[in-house]
Structure formats: C-alpha cells, structure tokens
Coordinates of C-alpha atoms and ligand atoms in Angstrom, one line a residue:
M1 CA 19.0 -33.1 -4.4
R2 CA 18.1 -31.5 -7.1
I3 CA 15.4 -28.9 -6.9
L4 CA 13.5 -26.6 -9.7
Q5 CA 12.4 -23.2 -8.2
V6 CA 9.3 -21.6 -9.7
A7 CA 8.7 -18.0 -9.2
S8 CA 7.6 -15.3 -10.4
E9 CA 10.3 -12.5 -9.3
A10 CA 13.8 -12.9 -8.5
V11 CA 16.7 -10.7 -7.4
P12 CA 18.5 -8.6 -9.5
L13 CA 16.9 -9.7 -12.8
C14 CA 12.6 -9.0 -11.0
K15 CA 12.0 -7.6 -8.0
T16 CA 8.3 -6.3 -6.9
G17 CA 8.5 -6.8 -3.3
G18 CA 10.1 -9.8 -0.5
L19 CA 9.4 -12.7 -3.2
A20 CA 12.2 -11.9 -4.8
D21 CA 14.7 -11.7 -2.5
V22 CA 13.5 -14.6 -0.9
V23 CA 13.5 -17.0 -4.3
T24 CA 17.1 -16.0 -5.0
A25 CA 18.5 -16.0 -1.2
L26 CA 16.9 -19.5 -0.5
S27 CA 18.4 -20.8 -3.7
Q28 CA 22.0 -19.3 -3.0
A29 CA 21.7 -21.3 0.2
L30 CA 20.2 -24.5 -0.9
L31 CA 23.3 -24.8 -3.1
D32 CA 26.0 -23.7 -0.6
G33 CA 24.6 -26.5 1.4
G34 CA 25.1 -29.0 -1.3
D35 CA 21.9 -29.4 -3.0
D36 CA 21.8 -28.7 -6.9
V37 CA 19.3 -25.6 -7.7
R38 CA 17.8 -23.9 -10.6
V39 CA 15.2 -21.1 -10.9
L40 CA 12.9 -20.5 -13.4
L41 CA 11.6 -17.1 -14.2
P42 CA 9.8 -15.7 -16.8
A43 CA 12.2 -13.9 -19.0
Y44 CA 10.7 -10.4 -19.1
R45 CA 11.6 -7.5 -21.4
G46 CA 14.9 -7.0 -21.3
L47 CA 16.3 -9.9 -18.6
L48 CA 17.7 -11.4 -21.1
E49 CA 20.2 -8.9 -22.5
R50 CA 21.3 -8.3 -18.3
V51 CA 22.7 -11.8 -18.5
E52 CA 25.1 -14.4 -20.8
I53 CA 23.0 -17.1 -21.9
E54 CA 24.9 -20.5 -22.0
R55 CA 22.4 -22.4 -24.4
R56 CA 18.6 -22.6 -25.2
F57 CA 16.5 -25.6 -25.1
E58 CA 13.1 -25.5 -27.0
L59 CA 10.2 -26.2 -25.1
G60 CA 7.6 -26.4 -27.7
D61 CA 4.3 -25.4 -26.7
P62 CA 3.6 -26.8 -23.6
L63 CA 0.0 -24.9 -22.9
G64 CA -0.8 -24.9 -27.0
L65 CA -1.2 -21.0 -27.2
G66 CA 0.5 -21.7 -31.0
V67 CA 3.5 -19.9 -29.8
P68 CA 6.8 -21.5 -28.9
A69 CA 8.5 -21.5 -25.3
R70 CA 11.8 -22.0 -24.5
I71 CA 14.0 -22.0 -21.7
A72 CA 17.3 -19.9 -22.1
C73 CA 20.2 -21.1 -19.3
A74 CA 22.0 -18.0 -17.2
T75 CA 23.1 -17.5 -13.9
L76 CA 21.6 -14.8 -11.9
P77 CA 24.2 -11.9 -12.1
G78 CA 26.2 -11.7 -8.7
T79 CA 25.3 -15.6 -7.8
R80 CA 25.8 -18.7 -8.6
V81 CA 22.6 -19.7 -8.7
H82 CA 21.1 -21.3 -12.0
A83 CA 18.4 -19.3 -13.8
W84 CA 16.1 -20.9 -16.8
L85 CA 14.3 -18.4 -17.9
L86 CA 11.2 -19.0 -19.7
Q87 CA 10.8 -17.6 -23.2
C88 CA 7.9 -16.5 -25.0
D89 CA 7.8 -13.0 -26.3
P90 CA 3.9 -12.4 -27.5
L91 CA 3.8 -13.4 -23.1
F92 CA 6.6 -11.9 -21.6
D93 CA 8.1 -9.3 -23.9
R94 CA 6.1 -5.9 -23.0
A95 CA 6.4 -2.8 -21.6
G96 CA 5.5 -2.3 -17.7
G97 CA 5.4 -4.3 -14.9
P98 CA 5.7 -8.6 -14.6
Y99 CA 1.8 -8.2 -13.6
V100 CA 0.5 -5.1 -14.5
D101 CA 0.7 -3.1 -17.8
E102 CA 2.1 0.4 -17.9
Q103 CA -1.1 2.2 -16.3
G104 CA -1.3 -0.4 -13.5
R105 CA -4.1 -2.3 -14.8
D106 CA -3.4 -6.4 -14.5
W107 CA -2.5 -7.5 -17.9
L108 CA -5.7 -9.3 -19.2
D109 CA -4.1 -12.9 -19.9
N110 CA -1.9 -13.2 -16.6
H111 CA -3.6 -16.6 -16.6
L112 CA -2.3 -17.6 -19.8
R113 CA 1.0 -16.1 -18.6
F114 CA 1.4 -17.6 -14.9
A115 CA 0.0 -21.1 -16.7
L116 CA 2.7 -20.8 -19.4
L117 CA 5.1 -20.6 -16.5
A118 CA 3.4 -23.7 -14.4
R119 CA 2.7 -25.8 -17.5
A120 CA 6.7 -25.3 -18.3
A121 CA 7.9 -26.2 -14.7
A122 CA 5.6 -29.3 -15.0
T123 CA 7.1 -30.2 -18.6
L124 CA 10.6 -29.4 -16.6
A125 CA 10.0 -31.9 -13.9
L126 CA 8.8 -34.9 -16.2
A127 CA 10.5 -38.1 -15.4
S128 CA 11.7 -38.1 -18.8
A129 CA 13.3 -34.6 -18.2
P130 CA 13.1 -32.5 -21.0
M131 CA 16.6 -30.4 -19.8
G132 CA 18.4 -34.1 -18.9
W133 CA 18.1 -32.8 -15.1
A134 CA 15.9 -35.4 -13.3
V135 CA 14.0 -32.6 -10.9
D136 CA 13.5 -34.7 -7.6
V137 CA 11.3 -31.8 -5.8
V138 CA 9.5 -28.7 -7.1
H139 CA 9.2 -25.8 -5.5
A140 CA 6.5 -23.4 -6.5
H141 CA 6.0 -20.0 -5.3
D142 CA 2.7 -17.6 -4.7
W143 CA -0.6 -18.0 -6.6
Q144 CA 2.0 -17.5 -10.4
S145 CA 3.7 -20.7 -10.2
A146 CA 0.9 -22.9 -8.0
L147 CA -0.6 -24.3 -10.9
V148 CA 2.2 -26.7 -11.3
A149 CA 1.2 -28.9 -8.5
G150 CA -2.5 -29.4 -10.3
Y151 CA -0.3 -30.2 -13.3
L152 CA 1.9 -32.8 -11.8
A153 CA -1.0 -34.6 -9.8
W154 CA -2.8 -34.9 -13.0
W155 CA -0.8 -36.1 -15.3
G156 CA -0.5 -38.8 -12.3
R157 CA 2.3 -41.4 -11.5
G158 CA 5.8 -40.8 -10.7
R159 CA 5.7 -37.7 -10.7
A160 CA 8.4 -35.3 -8.9
A161 CA 7.6 -34.0 -5.6
T162 CA 5.3 -30.5 -5.1
V163 CA 6.0 -27.5 -2.7
L164 CA 3.9 -24.7 -2.5
T165 CA 5.5 -21.8 -0.5
V166 CA 2.2 -18.7 0.2
H167 CA 4.1 -15.5 0.4
N168 CA 1.3 -13.7 1.0
L169 CA -2.6 -15.6 1.0
Q170 CA -4.4 -12.1 -0.2
F171 CA -2.8 -13.3 -3.9
A172 CA -5.0 -16.1 -5.0
G173 CA -4.7 -15.6 -8.6
R174 CA -8.4 -15.7 -9.4
F175 CA -10.2 -15.7 -12.6
A176 CA -13.2 -16.5 -14.6
P177 CA -14.3 -20.5 -14.6
Q178 CA -14.6 -19.6 -18.2
L179 CA -10.8 -19.7 -18.6
L180 CA -10.5 -23.2 -17.4
G181 CA -9.7 -24.5 -20.9
A182 CA -7.4 -22.1 -21.4
I183 CA -5.4 -23.1 -18.9
A184 CA -5.5 -26.8 -19.9
A185 CA -7.2 -27.4 -16.2
P186 CA -9.6 -30.9 -16.5
P187 CA -13.4 -29.7 -16.2
S188 CA -13.8 -31.9 -12.9
S189 CA -10.9 -29.6 -11.6
Y190 CA -13.4 -27.0 -11.3
A191 CA -14.7 -28.5 -8.0
P192 CA -14.8 -26.7 -4.2
A193 CA -12.0 -29.6 -3.8
G194 CA -10.1 -28.5 -6.5
L195 CA -9.7 -25.0 -8.2
E196 CA -13.1 -23.5 -7.7
F197 CA -13.2 -20.4 -5.1
Y198 CA -16.4 -18.5 -4.6
G199 CA -17.6 -18.9 -8.0
Q200 CA -14.1 -18.0 -9.3
I201 CA -11.0 -20.3 -10.0
S202 CA -7.8 -19.6 -8.1
L203 CA -4.6 -20.4 -9.3
L204 CA -3.4 -20.7 -5.9
K205 CA -5.8 -23.4 -4.7
A206 CA -4.2 -26.0 -7.1
G207 CA -1.3 -25.3 -5.1
L208 CA -3.0 -25.6 -1.7
V209 CA -4.8 -28.8 -3.0
W210 CA -2.5 -31.0 -4.9
A211 CA 1.4 -29.8 -3.5
D212 CA 2.7 -32.1 -1.4
R213 CA 3.6 -30.4 1.4
V214 CA 2.5 -26.3 1.8
T215 CA 4.9 -23.9 3.8
T216 CA 4.4 -20.5 4.5
V217 CA 7.1 -17.8 5.3
S218 CA 6.6 -17.3 9.3
P219 CA 5.1 -19.3 12.2
T220 CA 2.3 -16.9 13.1
Y221 CA 1.3 -16.1 9.8
A222 CA 1.1 -20.2 9.3
D223 CA -1.1 -20.3 12.6
E224 CA -3.1 -16.9 11.6
I225 CA -4.7 -18.2 8.0
R226 CA -5.6 -21.3 9.6
T227 CA -8.0 -18.8 11.5
P228 CA -11.2 -17.5 9.5
E229 CA -10.3 -13.8 9.9
G230 CA -6.4 -14.7 8.8
G231 CA -7.8 -17.5 5.8
I232 CA -10.1 -15.5 3.8
G233 CA -11.9 -18.3 2.5
F234 CA -8.8 -20.7 2.6
D235 CA -8.6 -21.2 6.3
G236 CA -10.8 -24.5 5.9
L237 CA -8.8 -26.2 3.7
L238 CA -5.6 -25.1 5.3
R239 CA -7.2 -27.0 8.5
H240 CA -7.6 -29.7 6.6
R241 CA -4.1 -30.3 5.1
G242 CA -3.2 -30.8 9.0
A243 CA 0.6 -31.5 9.0
A244 CA 1.1 -30.6 5.2
V245 CA 1.3 -27.0 6.6
Q246 CA 4.2 -25.7 8.2
G247 CA 5.6 -21.8 8.9
I248 CA 9.6 -21.6 8.3
L249 CA 10.5 -17.9 9.1
N250 CA 12.0 -15.9 5.8
G251 CA 15.7 -15.3 6.1
I252 CA 17.6 -12.8 4.4
D253 CA 21.1 -12.4 2.1
D254 CA 23.2 -11.1 5.0
R255 CA 26.2 -10.9 2.4
A256 CA 24.1 -9.0 0.3
W257 CA 22.7 -6.7 3.5
D258 CA 25.6 -6.0 5.5
P259 CA 25.8 -2.3 6.6
A260 CA 30.1 -2.9 7.0
T261 CA 30.0 -3.4 3.3
D262 CA 27.1 -1.8 1.2
A263 CA 28.7 0.1 -1.5
A264 CA 25.0 2.1 -1.4
L265 CA 25.9 3.6 1.9
A266 CA 28.2 7.2 2.2
Q267 CA 30.0 5.2 5.3
G268 CA 30.3 1.3 6.5
Y269 CA 29.9 0.9 9.4
D270 CA 29.3 -2.0 12.3
A271 CA 28.5 -2.6 15.9
T272 CA 31.3 -1.8 17.1
R273 CA 31.5 1.7 14.8
L274 CA 27.7 2.9 15.7
G275 CA 28.7 6.1 15.7
D276 CA 29.7 6.0 11.8
K277 CA 26.1 5.5 11.2
R278 CA 25.7 8.8 11.6
V279 CA 27.2 9.7 8.5
C280 CA 24.2 7.9 6.4
R281 CA 21.8 9.8 8.9
L282 CA 23.3 13.0 7.5
A283 CA 24.1 12.2 4.0
L284 CA 20.2 10.7 4.2
Q285 CA 18.8 13.7 5.3
R286 CA 21.0 15.9 2.6
E287 CA 19.6 13.5 0.1
L288 CA 15.8 14.1 0.8
G289 CA 16.0 17.5 1.7
L290 CA 15.5 16.9 5.6
H291 CA 16.7 19.5 7.8
E292 CA 19.9 18.7 9.0
Q293 CA 18.9 18.7 12.4
D294 CA 20.2 16.2 15.3
D295 CA 17.9 16.8 18.3
A296 CA 15.2 14.7 16.5
P297 CA 14.8 11.2 15.5
V298 CA 15.1 10.1 11.8
L299 CA 11.7 7.7 11.2
G300 CA 12.7 5.3 7.8
L301 CA 9.8 3.4 6.0
V302 CA 10.5 1.6 2.5
G303 CA 7.6 -0.7 1.1
R304 CA 4.1 -0.6 -0.7
L305 CA 2.2 1.6 0.2
T306 CA -1.2 -0.2 0.9
W307 CA -3.7 -0.4 3.3
Q308 CA -1.8 -4.3 4.2
K309 CA 1.2 -2.3 5.3
G310 CA -0.6 0.0 7.7
I311 CA 0.3 3.4 6.1
D312 CA -3.0 4.9 6.9
L313 CA -2.1 3.8 10.7
M314 CA 0.8 5.4 9.9
L315 CA -0.1 8.4 9.1
G316 CA -3.0 8.6 11.6
G317 CA -0.5 8.6 14.3
I318 CA 2.7 10.0 13.5
D319 CA 1.3 13.7 14.4
V320 CA 2.6 13.7 17.9
A321 CA 6.1 12.7 16.8
L322 CA 6.3 15.3 14.2
A323 CA 5.5 17.8 16.3
Q324 CA 8.2 16.8 18.2
G325 CA 10.4 17.6 15.7
A326 CA 10.2 13.8 14.3
Q327 CA 11.5 13.6 10.4
L328 CA 9.8 10.8 8.2
A329 CA 11.3 9.6 5.2
I330 CA 9.8 7.6 2.8
L331 CA 10.2 5.4 -0.3
G332 CA 7.5 3.5 -1.9
S333 CA 4.5 3.2 -4.3
G334 CA 1.1 1.7 -4.4
E335 CA -2.4 2.8 -3.5
P336 CA -3.1 6.5 -5.2
E337 CA -5.0 7.9 -1.8
L338 CA -2.6 6.7 0.1
E339 CA 0.4 8.2 -2.0
A340 CA -1.8 11.4 -2.1
A341 CA -2.3 12.2 1.5
L342 CA 1.4 11.1 1.8
A343 CA 2.3 13.7 -0.4
A344 CA 0.2 16.2 1.7
R345 CA 2.0 15.5 4.4
V346 CA 5.1 16.3 3.2
A347 CA 3.5 19.8 1.5
A348 CA 3.0 20.5 5.3
N349 CA 6.0 19.9 6.9
P350 CA 8.7 20.8 4.6
G351 CA 12.1 19.8 5.6
R352 CA 10.6 17.1 7.6
V353 CA 8.7 14.7 5.6
A354 CA 10.0 13.2 2.8
L355 CA 8.7 10.6 0.0
R356 CA 10.4 9.2 -2.9
R357 CA 8.0 7.4 -5.4
G358 CA 8.7 4.3 -7.3
Y359 CA 11.4 1.8 -6.5
D360 CA 14.6 2.6 -5.7
E361 CA 17.1 -0.4 -4.0
A362 CA 20.1 1.6 -3.3
L363 CA 18.1 4.8 -1.9
S364 CA 16.5 1.8 0.5
H365 CA 19.7 0.8 1.5
R366 CA 20.1 4.3 2.7
I367 CA 17.0 4.5 4.9
F368 CA 17.6 1.3 6.4
A369 CA 20.8 3.1 7.2
G370 CA 20.2 6.2 7.9
A371 CA 17.7 6.4 9.9
D372 CA 17.1 6.0 13.5
L373 CA 14.1 4.2 14.3
F374 CA 12.1 1.8 11.4
L375 CA 8.1 1.8 11.0
V376 CA 6.2 -1.1 9.5
P377 CA 3.1 -1.0 11.2
S378 CA 1.4 -3.5 8.5
R379 CA -2.2 -4.7 9.7
F380 CA -0.8 -8.6 8.1
E381 CA 2.2 -9.1 7.3
P382 CA 3.4 -12.8 5.9
C383 CA 7.0 -12.2 7.2
G384 CA 8.3 -9.0 6.0
L385 CA 11.7 -8.5 5.2
T386 CA 11.9 -4.5 5.8
Q387 CA 12.2 -5.1 9.9
L388 CA 14.5 -7.9 9.2
Y389 CA 17.0 -5.4 7.1
A390 CA 16.6 -2.7 9.3
M391 CA 17.5 -4.5 12.8
R392 CA 20.5 -5.4 10.8
Y393 CA 21.7 -1.9 10.1
G394 CA 20.9 -1.0 13.5
T395 CA 17.8 0.8 13.3
P396 CA 15.3 -0.4 15.7
P397 CA 11.7 -0.5 14.5
V398 CA 8.3 -0.2 15.4
V399 CA 5.9 -2.6 14.4
R400 CA 3.0 -4.7 14.7
R401 CA 2.5 -7.8 15.7
T402 CA 1.2 -9.7 13.6
G403 CA 2.8 -12.5 11.2
G404 CA 6.4 -12.5 10.7
L405 CA 6.6 -8.7 12.3
A406 CA 5.8 -11.1 15.8
D407 CA 8.2 -14.1 15.7
T408 CA 11.2 -11.5 14.5
V409 CA 10.9 -8.6 16.3
R410 CA 11.0 -8.5 20.5
D411 CA 9.8 -5.3 22.4
E412 CA 12.2 -3.6 24.5
D413 CA 9.8 -2.4 27.5
E414 CA 8.1 -6.4 27.2
H415 CA 11.8 -8.0 27.8
P416 CA 14.0 -5.1 29.0
G417 CA 17.5 -5.9 28.4
A418 CA 16.7 -8.3 25.9
G419 CA 14.4 -6.0 23.0
T420 CA 15.5 -5.3 19.6
G421 CA 12.5 -2.8 19.0
F422 CA 9.3 -1.5 19.5
V423 CA 6.0 -3.4 18.6
F424 CA 2.6 -2.2 19.4
D425 CA -1.0 -4.7 19.0
A426 CA -4.3 -3.2 18.0
P427 CA -4.1 -2.3 14.6
E428 CA -5.2 1.6 15.2
P429 CA -3.1 4.7 14.8
G430 CA -3.1 4.9 19.0
A431 CA -1.9 2.7 19.4
F432 CA 0.7 3.2 16.9
A433 CA 1.9 6.1 18.1
A434 CA 2.1 5.0 21.8
A435 CA 4.6 2.2 20.4
L436 CA 6.3 5.4 18.3
Q437 CA 6.7 7.2 21.6
R438 CA 8.2 4.6 23.5
A439 CA 11.2 3.9 21.0
I440 CA 11.7 7.9 20.8
T441 CA 12.2 7.8 24.5
T442 CA 15.0 4.9 24.4
W443 CA 16.4 6.7 21.4
R444 CA 16.7 9.6 23.8
D445 CA 18.6 8.0 26.0
R446 CA 21.8 7.2 23.5
P447 CA 23.0 4.2 25.5
H448 CA 19.8 2.3 25.8
H449 CA 19.2 3.2 21.9
E450 CA 22.6 1.3 21.6
A451 CA 21.7 -1.2 23.2
V452 CA 19.0 -2.3 21.1
Q453 CA 20.8 -1.5 18.1
R454 CA 23.6 -3.3 19.0
R455 CA 21.2 -6.7 19.9
G456 CA 19.4 -6.1 16.2
M457 CA 22.4 -6.4 15.0
A458 CA 23.7 -9.1 16.7
G459 CA 20.3 -11.5 15.5
Q460 CA 20.6 -14.6 13.2
F461 CA 18.2 -13.7 10.3
G462 CA 20.5 -15.3 7.4
W463 CA 19.3 -18.4 5.3
A464 CA 21.1 -21.6 6.8
R465 CA 18.6 -22.0 9.2
G466 CA 15.7 -21.9 7.1
A467 CA 17.3 -23.8 4.0
A468 CA 17.6 -26.5 6.2
A469 CA 13.9 -26.3 7.2
Y470 CA 13.1 -26.2 3.7
R471 CA 15.7 -29.1 2.8
R472 CA 13.5 -31.5 5.6
V473 CA 10.3 -30.5 3.8
Y474 CA 11.4 -31.6 0.8
E475 CA 12.2 -34.3 2.3
E476 CA 9.4 -35.1 3.2
A477 CA 7.0 -34.0 0.2
I478 CA 9.5 -36.6 -2.1
A479 CA 8.5 -38.9 0.5
A480 CA 5.0 -37.9 0.0
A481 CA 5.0 -38.3 -3.8
R482 CA 6.4 -41.6 -3.3
A483 CA 3.7 -43.3 -1.0
E484 CA 1.4 -42.2 -3.7
S485 CA 2.4 -43.7 -6.6
V486 CA 2.9 -47.2 -4.6
Ligands
ADP1 P1 6.4 -7.2 0.4 O1 6.9 -8.4 -0.2 O2 4.8 -7.5 1.1 O3 6.3 -6.3 0.2 P2 8.5 -7.3 2.5 O4 9.0 -6.8 3.3 O5 8.7 -9.0 2.0 O6 7.2 -7.0 1.9 O7 9.7 -6.9 0.9 C1 9.4 -5.9 0.2 C2 10.8 -6.0 0.0 O8 11.1 -5.3 -1.3 C3 12.1 -5.3 0.6 O9 13.4 -5.7 0.1 C4 12.6 -3.7 0.5 O10 13.3 -2.8 1.1 C5 11.9 -3.8 -0.8 N1 11.1 -2.4 -1.4 C6 10.1 -2.0 -1.5 N2 9.6 -0.6 -1.1 C7 10.6 -0.2 -2.4 C8 10.8 0.7 -2.8 N3 10.5 1.0 -3.0 N4 12.3 1.0 -3.0 C9 13.6 -0.1 -3.2 N5 12.8 -1.7 -2.7 C10 12.0 -1.5 -2.0
GLC2 C1 5.1 -11.3 0.5 C2 4.6 -10.7 2.1 C3 6.3 -10.3 2.7 C4 6.8 -11.4 3.0 C5 7.5 -11.8 1.3 C6 8.6 -12.9 1.2 O1 5.5 -10.5 0.0 O2 3.7 -9.8 2.0 O3 5.2 -10.6 4.4 O4 8.3 -11.3 3.8 O5 6.6 -12.1 0.5 O6 8.4 -14.0 1.0

C-alpha cells in the first residue's frame, strides 16, 4: 500500500509533542511491514541542512499564494522513512517554532501555512501523481493537515482515500470565516455540515467531516470525544460518523526507547539488572542538584506545563510527599503561571525540587530512567507517551484514569500482583495525593516495587499491533473512497 503521511512534526526533524514521535514510529513500522510510506512535512528553518537531499520537485503554486513551493526528497535521519519536505521559504523559513513566533504568539498566517501543507498533500495525491508515486491513502494528522480531506473531496471522483488521526481534539485549527477564500475552500463549505464551527472555521473539521475514516489515539479517548464533555463541540459530528471513527492505541519506538542501549544514560539496565538503574538515579540527582539521598523516592515529570497536563493538580497534592522527603524532577515548559508556581516550589525546597525549563530530549531520557516514580496527572490525555516511556524504563507511573492513560496503566492496588502503576479518578489534588501515597508505600517495599517495575517493563508497547490496526483502517478507507466514486 502507498501511504502518504502528512504532519506538521516528525522526529528527529521537528518535535513539540507526542505527534512527532508517533508519525515517525508509525511510518517506520508500516515500512517494516512491507508498505510504501512517505512523510510530508514543512521544511521549517534549518531542517533542510540536517538531511541529504536526494532530489527536488517543483510543485508550482498550489494555493495561489504567488510564491512557488517545492518538495525536497530525503530520508528522516536515523530511519529508513522517506520524507518529502515542503519548501516554501516565505511561510516556513523563519526563526521561532512550528506554530508560534519567538515570543510564543501564534503565527498570524498559520491558516495559510497549513492550508499549503494540506494543499500540497492533495496535489501529490491526485491520480496524475506528480511525483510518479500513486498514493492509495493520505493519512493526515491533527488540524494542521486535516484540510487535505476537504480538498480531495471537493475535487471529486477517483481520489485517494483519506484518514484523519486526531491527536488532540482541543486544537481545532480555528480561524475567522473571512479566511475561507484564502485557503481555497468553496463558499458552500461554510456550513454546519462543513467547516463552520461556532461562527468560525475549523480546519480540523475538514477531516472530521470528509475523511473516509477518522481515528484517535486510544480507545478510551475515542469514547470520551463522543460525549458532550469530552467532545468540546464536535461530539455530535463524531457520533454521526458512527463506525467511521475508531480509537487505535499509540505505540512507542521500542528501539529508540530502550534502557539497555540508551546512549543518554549513565548506565544501561534491563529488567534483570534493576540495581543498575540506581546509577541513573544518582546521576540524575547530581545533574539536577538534588540531594544525593536514598531513603525517599525521586518523582519525575516530563511534558508540556499546561492545564491539560494537570500540573496544578500535582502542585496542589505534592506537599505531603515532599514533607516526607520525596524529590521532584521536572522538565518542561508551558503556561507562564504554572512555570512560575513551579519555580516557587523550587525556591521553597532547595535540593528537593528541580525544574529544567525548555526542551531537552536527552535529559528527558535520564528522568525516565533516574526517577523512581513518574507523574502524569492529566485532566485529559488522548494517549500520552510519557507513561509508556516511564514503564519501559522501570519507573511506575502515577496517572489519572483518562484517555490513553486509562488504557495503558493498570493500578497495582486494584489488581494486586498485576499492576503496572497507580491510577486515580477525580481531577483533584487530594485524589492525586492519595494515589501518590500508595505508590510511595509500594516503593518502600522494595520487592513489591520491583515486581511492579518488571511488569511495566514487560509491556508490549511497540508499534506492531498499532500498525496492523492502521492498515485495516486504510483498507476500509480505500473501500469507502471507491464506493463513493462508482
Ligand atoms: P503531548 O503530545 O500531549 O505533549 P505526549 O505524552 O504524547 O504528550 O508526548 C510528549 C512527548 O514530548 C514525549 O515524547 C515527551 O517525552 C516529550 N517531551 C515533552 N516535553 C519535553 C521536554 N521539555 N523535553 C524533552 N521532551 C519533552
Ligand atoms: C497529543 C496528545 C497526546 C498523544 C499525542 C500523540 O499531543 O495530547 O496524548 O499521546 O498527541 O498521539
């Protein structure tokens, strides 16, 4: 099968969150299974210098912007996955992030930047196959590429099949309705059964409405987004799409994330050498300026510091553990108020709370390895990857029972002798604190903690199952697209 993945991030070239890990690892797994895969990604600043360009292909001016676009063909470094890098310098060659400028403000022309990404994908997927590679299915990810399903549907018959994966429904790609013309959407698409969303347009909706199949990244999140509470305005549409909407649990790249071979760690280890993990713990304490103490657990947290991630819940419930000597190692960046609240905790707990702001891939590995327990107190979590990395690194997670966290972590007290972590329900500091206490009590009983560690490390979190599930969805999408054109 020829699959064109379209995304705004893919490791190792560009990453702000789990999307980037998923796009590359899924593509590699599909490739390993015999499929032919390309990943279409914007050529943000500096990205072309990090790859070897095999050839270039002129795309013309797909969106009528008055500037040409082209594709640079390369391979995603460290993988065998072919990348098609969409070059349009006025839109993508800028200092700043993929979505925001250096001050953290959304780029004002994000509608154009990502409409171009989707339009390029649609152009590449046309039957005439300008790259000489006839696409069977276009797999779009999140709002940044969802519009490809709209373009192909509006162009009509004989089109490639389309699949949209929703990684986070909260990011709907909302813009003023006046921009409809600029993104080359027909006026008729501004309708409740189209792009219209509470008086604005939502680019995500193009995929929710027109993609042949819609997936999201865990079965529980797939259920949650069909309820008024979790659906945040899209639940009616998602229910209406019926069986076309499915949840497929994310996997992880278990070669890149392997504590036995991880080059970022002071010491490799596996489930038979858990003692060696203590070397990583000590190295982490040293690196972060935490007291080199043995008799209290190190709690790790890596992620976006936002309301979604429940950072405030954690802060509200952490004090009892800190008073008992627990240490907290945090890596992340996000909302200024949360960063400030965390910084205040650091100041109040020297040697016991450490915060590293910003993005640091290698340090994240050292926290997964060096911590004793890992915190994921998310209010909602479509899938979540950090709890999977933590379990793989023998660091039992404390998570809220929501979305993919509910699907991947088994509570040790609810399933004695079968748990992989600790789970709480209410999005409240007290509920988090109670689960954390249970985790710490287990940690103090070393053989018990090790049993939980080993079960997490034995989990099968690779992509094989997920890739097979996506392959079935692609087949369904191809059949649906074919049925439409007869
Ligand atoms: P989300 O995509 O909602 O942010 P996920 O758990 O799916 O959450 O994925 C987050 C990914 O980004 C994980 O691979 C995590 O390790 C990584 N990550 C998040 N923040 C940082 C950071 N500050 N430094 C390094 N890696 C980070
Ligand atoms: C989103 C979600 C996260 C998920 C990731 C990859 O960023 O917030 O839960 O793991 O996408 O699918």
